[in-house]
Coordinates of C-alpha atoms in Angstrom, one line a residue:
M1 CA -6.8 2.7 -7.9
R2 CA -7.6 0.4 -5.0
K3 CA -11.2 -1.1 -5.3
M4 CA -12.2 -1.4 -1.5
A5 CA -15.3 -3.1 -2.0
T6 CA -15.8 -5.8 -5.0
I7 CA -18.5 -8.7 -5.5
R8 CA -15.8 -12.1 -4.5
Q9 CA -17.1 -15.5 -4.1
V10 CA -16.4 -17.8 -1.6
D11 CA -13.8 -19.7 -2.2
A12 CA -13.6 -22.4 1.7
I13 CA -15.4 -22.1 5.5
T14 CA -12.7 -23.2 7.2
P15 CA -13.3 -24.1 11.2
I16 CA -11.5 -22.1 13.9
E17 CA -11.1 -24.6 16.4
G18 CA -12.7 -24.0 20.4
A19 CA -15.4 -22.0 18.8
D20 CA -18.8 -22.1 18.1
A21 CA -20.7 -19.4 16.8
I22 CA -17.7 -18.3 14.1
E23 CA -15.7 -19.6 11.1
V24 CA -13.3 -18.6 8.4
A25 CA -14.3 -17.9 5.7
Q26 CA -11.6 -17.6 2.3
V27 CA -12.1 -14.7 -0.4
G28 CA -9.2 -15.3 -2.9
G29 CA -6.0 -14.6 -0.4
W30 CA -7.9 -12.9 2.1
K31 CA -9.8 -14.3 5.1
V32 CA -12.2 -12.8 7.3
V33 CA -14.1 -14.0 9.9
V34 CA -17.9 -14.9 10.0
K35 CA -20.4 -16.3 12.2
K36 CA -21.2 -20.0 11.5
G37 CA -23.2 -20.9 9.2
E38 CA -23.1 -17.4 7.5
Y39 CA -21.8 -18.4 3.2
Q40 CA -21.1 -21.5 2.5
P41 CA -18.3 -22.5 0.1
G42 CA -19.3 -19.9 -4.4
D43 CA -21.0 -17.9 -2.5
L44 CA -21.1 -14.6 -3.7
A45 CA -20.6 -11.7 -0.4
V46 CA -19.2 -8.4 -1.0
Y47 CA -15.7 -7.8 0.4
C48 CA -14.5 -5.0 2.0
E49 CA -10.7 -5.0 2.2
I50 CA -9.2 -4.0 5.3
D51 CA -8.9 -0.1 5.6
S52 CA -12.7 1.0 4.0
W53 CA -14.6 3.4 5.8
I54 CA -18.1 1.8 5.7
P55 CA -20.8 3.9 6.6
I56 CA -22.7 3.2 9.3
E57 CA -25.8 2.6 7.6
V58 CA -24.5 0.0 5.9
A59 CA -22.7 -2.0 8.1
P60 CA -24.6 -0.3 11.8
F61 CA -23.2 -3.5 13.6
L62 CA -19.6 -2.4 13.5
Q63 CA -20.6 0.6 15.6
K64 CA -19.1 0.3 19.3
G65 CA -20.5 2.2 22.1
D66 CA -22.4 5.8 21.0
R67 CA -19.3 7.9 19.5
A68 CA -19.7 8.3 15.8
Y69 CA -16.9 8.6 14.2
E70 CA -16.5 10.8 10.8
F71 CA -14.3 10.7 7.6
E72 CA -14.8 13.8 4.7
G73 CA -18.9 14.0 5.8
V74 CA -19.6 9.9 6.4
I75 CA -20.7 8.5 9.6
G76 CA -19.1 4.9 10.1
N77 CA -16.6 2.6 11.3
R78 CA -13.2 2.0 9.9
L79 CA -12.5 -1.8 9.1
R80 CA -8.8 -3.2 10.5
T81 CA -6.8 -5.8 10.8
V82 CA -8.3 -8.5 14.3
K83 CA -7.7 -11.7 15.8
L84 CA -11.1 -13.1 17.0
R85 CA -10.5 -16.4 18.8
G86 CA -6.7 -17.2 17.2
Q87 CA -7.3 -16.1 14.1
I88 CA -6.6 -13.2 11.9
S89 CA -9.8 -11.7 10.3
Q90 CA -8.8 -9.1 6.8
G91 CA -11.9 -7.1 5.6
L92 CA -15.9 -7.9 6.2
L93 CA -18.1 -9.6 4.0
L94 CA -21.5 -8.3 3.6
P95 CA -24.2 -10.1 1.0
M96 CA -24.8 -10.1 -2.0
A97 CA -28.5 -8.4 -1.3
V98 CA -26.8 -4.7 -0.8
A99 CA -25.2 -4.4 -3.6
A100 CA -27.7 -6.8 -5.6
G101 CA -27.9 -7.1 -9.3
S102 CA -23.8 -6.8 -9.3
E103 CA -21.6 -9.3 -11.0
V104 CA -18.7 -11.1 -10.0
G105 CA -15.6 -8.8 -10.2
A106 CA -17.4 -5.8 -9.4
D107 CA -16.4 -2.6 -7.6
V108 CA -19.0 -1.5 -6.1
S109 CA -17.8 1.3 -4.1
E110 CA -18.9 4.0 -4.8
I111 CA -22.3 2.1 -4.9
L112 CA -22.0 1.7 -1.1
N113 CA -20.4 4.5 -0.6
I114 CA -17.4 2.7 0.5
R115 CA -13.9 4.7 0.2
K116 CA -9.8 4.5 1.4
Y117 CA -9.7 5.4 4.9
E118 CA -6.2 8.0 4.5
A119 CA -4.7 9.3 8.2
P120 CA -4.7 13.3 8.3
V121 CA -2.6 14.3 6.9
P122 CA 0.6 16.2 9.0
A123 CA 0.9 20.2 9.1
Q124 CA 4.3 20.0 7.5
L125 CA 3.1 17.8 4.6
A126 CA 0.1 19.6 4.2
G127 CA 1.0 23.2 2.2
D128 CA -0.7 25.1 -0.6
V129 CA -1.2 23.2 -3.1
N130 CA -0.9 23.6 -7.0
G131 CA -3.6 21.3 -8.0
T132 CA -4.3 17.4 -7.6
F133 CA -1.9 14.4 -8.3
P134 CA -0.8 15.1 -11.8
S135 CA -1.8 13.0 -13.6
F136 CA 1.0 11.7 -15.9
V137 CA 2.2 10.2 -12.8
P138 CA 0.4 6.7 -11.8
K139 CA 0.6 6.6 -8.1
T140 CA 2.2 4.6 -6.2
D141 CA 0.4 2.2 -5.2
Q142 CA 1.5 -1.9 -5.1
E143 CA -1.5 -4.2 -4.6
R144 CA -1.5 -6.9 -1.9
I145 CA -0.6 -10.4 -2.4
Q146 CA -4.4 -11.2 -1.1
N147 CA -5.8 -10.5 -4.3
L148 CA -3.5 -12.1 -6.6
S149 CA -4.2 -16.2 -6.2
A150 CA -4.2 -16.2 -9.7
E151 CA -1.4 -14.1 -10.8
L152 CA 0.7 -15.4 -8.1
A153 CA -0.3 -19.1 -10.1
E154 CA 1.0 -17.8 -12.8
W155 CA 4.3 -15.7 -11.8
K156 CA 5.4 -19.5 -10.5
G157 CA 5.6 -20.9 -13.4
K158 CA 7.9 -18.2 -15.7
N159 CA 11.1 -18.7 -13.1
L160 CA 11.1 -15.0 -12.6
T161 CA 12.8 -13.0 -11.5
W162 CA 11.7 -10.3 -8.4
E163 CA 13.6 -8.0 -6.5
V164 CA 12.6 -7.6 -2.9
T165 CA 13.0 -4.1 -0.3
E166 CA 11.9 -3.4 3.7
K167 CA 8.4 -1.5 2.9
L168 CA 8.8 1.6 4.9
D169 CA 6.4 3.2 7.1
G170 CA 6.6 6.7 6.4
S171 CA 4.7 9.4 3.6
S172 CA 4.8 8.8 -0.1
M173 CA 6.8 11.4 -1.7
T174 CA 7.2 12.0 -5.9
V175 CA 9.2 14.7 -7.3
F176 CA 9.1 15.7 -11.0
L177 CA 10.4 16.9 -13.9
R178 CA 7.9 17.3 -16.8
D179 CA 8.8 19.3 -20.0
G180 CA 10.7 22.1 -18.5
E181 CA 8.4 22.1 -14.9
F182 CA 9.7 20.7 -12.1
G183 CA 7.4 19.6 -8.2
V184 CA 6.4 18.1 -5.3
C185 CA 3.7 16.1 -4.7
S186 CA 2.1 14.3 -1.3
R187 CA 0.1 11.4 -2.1
N188 CA -2.8 13.6 -3.3
Y189 CA -1.4 16.8 -4.0
D190 CA 0.4 18.8 -6.5
L191 CA 2.3 21.6 -3.7
K192 CA 3.6 24.3 -4.2
R193 CA 7.1 25.7 -3.7
N194 CA 7.3 26.5 -0.1
E195 CA 10.5 25.2 2.0
A196 CA 8.4 25.4 5.5
N197 CA 7.4 22.3 3.6
S198 CA 9.1 19.1 4.9
L199 CA 8.9 17.4 1.0
W200 CA 10.4 20.5 -0.1
K201 CA 12.2 20.8 2.2
T202 CA 13.6 17.5 2.0
A203 CA 13.2 17.9 -2.3
I204 CA 15.6 21.0 -1.7
A205 CA 18.2 19.7 0.4
N206 CA 18.6 16.6 -1.8
N207 CA 19.1 18.9 -4.8
M208 CA 16.9 16.7 -6.6
E209 CA 15.9 20.0 -9.1
V210 CA 19.2 20.8 -10.9
K211 CA 20.3 16.8 -10.4
M212 CA 16.9 15.9 -12.8
R213 CA 17.8 18.9 -14.8
A214 CA 20.7 17.5 -15.5
L215 CA 19.7 14.0 -16.8
G216 CA 17.6 15.3 -19.6
A217 CA 14.3 13.5 -19.5
N218 CA 11.0 14.1 -18.8
I219 CA 10.6 11.9 -15.7
A220 CA 9.3 11.4 -11.8
I221 CA 11.1 9.6 -8.7
Q222 CA 8.7 7.8 -6.2
G223 CA 9.4 7.4 -3.2
E224 CA 9.2 7.4 1.4
L225 CA 9.8 11.0 3.3
I226 CA 10.1 9.2 7.0
G227 CA 11.4 10.9 9.9
E228 CA 10.4 13.1 12.7
G229 CA 6.4 14.7 12.1
I230 CA 5.7 11.4 10.3
Q231 CA 4.1 7.6 11.5
G232 CA 5.9 8.4 14.8
N233 CA 9.2 8.7 13.4
P234 CA 9.3 4.8 13.9
Y235 CA 12.8 4.8 12.9
K236 CA 14.5 7.5 15.1
I237 CA 16.5 9.8 12.4
R238 CA 16.6 13.8 13.1
G239 CA 14.8 15.6 10.9
Q240 CA 13.6 14.3 7.0
Q241 CA 14.9 11.4 4.8
F242 CA 13.5 10.6 1.3
Y243 CA 14.0 7.1 0.4
V244 CA 13.4 5.7 -3.5
Y245 CA 11.6 3.0 -4.3
D246 CA 10.1 4.2 -8.3
V247 CA 11.0 6.1 -11.3
Y248 CA 9.5 6.7 -13.8
D249 CA 9.8 7.5 -17.6
I250 CA 7.0 9.7 -18.2
D251 CA 7.1 9.9 -21.6
A252 CA 7.8 6.3 -21.9
G253 CA 4.7 5.9 -19.9
R254 CA 6.7 2.9 -17.9
Y255 CA 9.1 2.6 -15.0
Y256 CA 12.5 1.5 -15.3
N257 CA 12.9 -1.8 -14.2
A258 CA 14.7 -3.0 -10.2
H259 CA 18.9 -2.5 -12.3
Q260 CA 18.1 0.8 -13.7
R261 CA 16.5 3.0 -11.1
Q262 CA 19.2 1.5 -8.3
R263 CA 22.4 2.5 -10.7
L264 CA 20.2 6.4 -11.2
V265 CA 19.8 6.2 -7.6
K266 CA 23.6 5.4 -6.7
D267 CA 24.1 8.1 -9.6
L268 CA 22.2 11.2 -8.3
A269 CA 23.4 10.0 -4.9
L270 CA 19.7 9.6 -3.5
N271 CA 19.0 7.0 -1.1
H272 CA 17.4 3.5 -2.2
C273 CA 14.5 2.0 -0.2
P274 CA 16.9 -1.3 1.9
I275 CA 16.3 -3.7 -0.9
M276 CA 16.4 -7.4 0.9
N277 CA 17.4 -9.8 -1.5
A278 CA 18.2 -8.6 -5.7
E279 CA 17.0 -12.1 -7.3
F280 CA 14.1 -13.6 -5.5
R281 CA 12.4 -16.5 -6.9
L282 CA 9.1 -17.7 -6.3
A283 CA 9.2 -21.7 -5.0
A284 CA 6.1 -23.9 -6.8
D285 CA 5.7 -24.6 -2.9
T286 CA 5.0 -20.4 -2.8
T287 CA 1.8 -19.5 -1.1
I288 CA 0.2 -16.3 -0.3
D289 CA 0.9 -17.6 3.3
A290 CA 4.6 -17.8 3.1
L291 CA 5.5 -14.2 1.7
L292 CA 3.1 -12.8 4.2
A293 CA 4.7 -14.5 6.9
M294 CA 8.5 -14.1 4.8
A295 CA 6.6 -10.1 5.7
E296 CA 7.5 -10.8 8.9
A297 CA 10.2 -9.2 10.7
K298 CA 12.1 -6.9 12.2
T299 CA 13.3 -3.2 10.2
V300 CA 16.4 -3.3 8.9
M301 CA 16.7 0.5 8.9
L302 CA 17.7 0.6 12.6
D303 CA 19.4 -2.5 16.1
N304 CA 17.0 -4.1 18.1
G305 CA 13.7 -1.9 15.8
P306 CA 10.2 -2.5 15.5
E307 CA 8.3 -4.5 13.2
R308 CA 8.7 -3.6 9.5
E309 CA 5.3 -2.6 8.0
G310 CA 6.9 -5.6 5.2
L311 CA 8.1 -5.9 1.7
V312 CA 7.5 -5.3 -1.8
F313 CA 8.0 -7.6 -4.6
K314 CA 9.2 -6.2 -7.8
C315 CA 9.9 -8.3 -11.1
I316 CA 13.2 -7.9 -13.1
E317 CA 12.3 -9.9 -15.7
I318 CA 7.7 -8.1 -17.1
E319 CA 5.8 -5.4 -15.4
A320 CA 4.7 -7.1 -12.0
S321 CA 4.5 -6.2 -8.6
F322 CA 2.8 -6.4 -5.1
K323 CA 3.0 -6.1 -1.8
A324 CA 2.8 -8.5 1.3
I325 CA 2.2 -6.4 3.3
S326 CA 3.8 -7.7 7.7
N327 CA 0.2 -8.8 10.2
K328 CA 1.9 -8.6 13.2
F329 CA 2.9 -4.8 11.9
L330 CA -0.6 -4.1 10.8
L331 CA -2.0 -6.0 15.0
K332 CA 0.4 -3.5 16.1
T333 CA -0.7 -0.8 15.0
G334 CA -4.3 -0.9 14.1
G335 CA -3.7 -0.8 9.9

């Protein structure tokens, strides 16, 4: 699960050209604009990631105007990517006093009642539920590269091969077959069969139950549902389409590697998320900033399309993965 608020050390403080009252704090791979002199390198602070929903009592200064915003019963505000004096700022630093006694690395999200903001689910994706997302399948949520500074340094020394795919801007969809039970899930729920529901409708249209039963294996196929009624349909698709990015072996408790997944997707005549590079290698001088810059480009899903959401990197040799989300995308979409 994504940790929205953690105890971190400030790694560096750098000035912003032409700014007298603010500067940049570096926390792992994240850069956060702070008041000048508020933090020093080595200080501990509570770092809150973008997409955090911050209760108003934790950070009242985030409130703009008199209008109150509510999410899951909590009055507060969502953290977004912003640009201040030409500097991208992602997240928020809070003094240790708000989580006194916590150690470095501790997840203090629950203590501060900070949660991940989730946009309202369109009606055609919601539907009636059998229950929460099944426990025997991991939820799909790659870690952002900004949180993996130490891991990146380690990976660069191992000459590993990575599959790089475009991260599509849609809605998470999981289809599973386990001990004869076939199911379709949104990001958070196991959905009852309903052909009016876009996820079920797409699974039926792709004949996924028959195809998966023919395999004789307990697996979950995970991907992105894109198209009409989803995230504003940036790819201008009629109806909805399913693009696979993961296959999970339920019995073995592991994901298929890239080669196995690509072969299965082809055999089942499904769509695969666009593969940008099948054999990418991290150079010795690859930085987090370089990977974030690499993520910035137009989508390959249509000619002259919008900025893509980003890239997902999955290692061929070991179970390791991360995502690099485009800052251009985040600034344009308010993410």
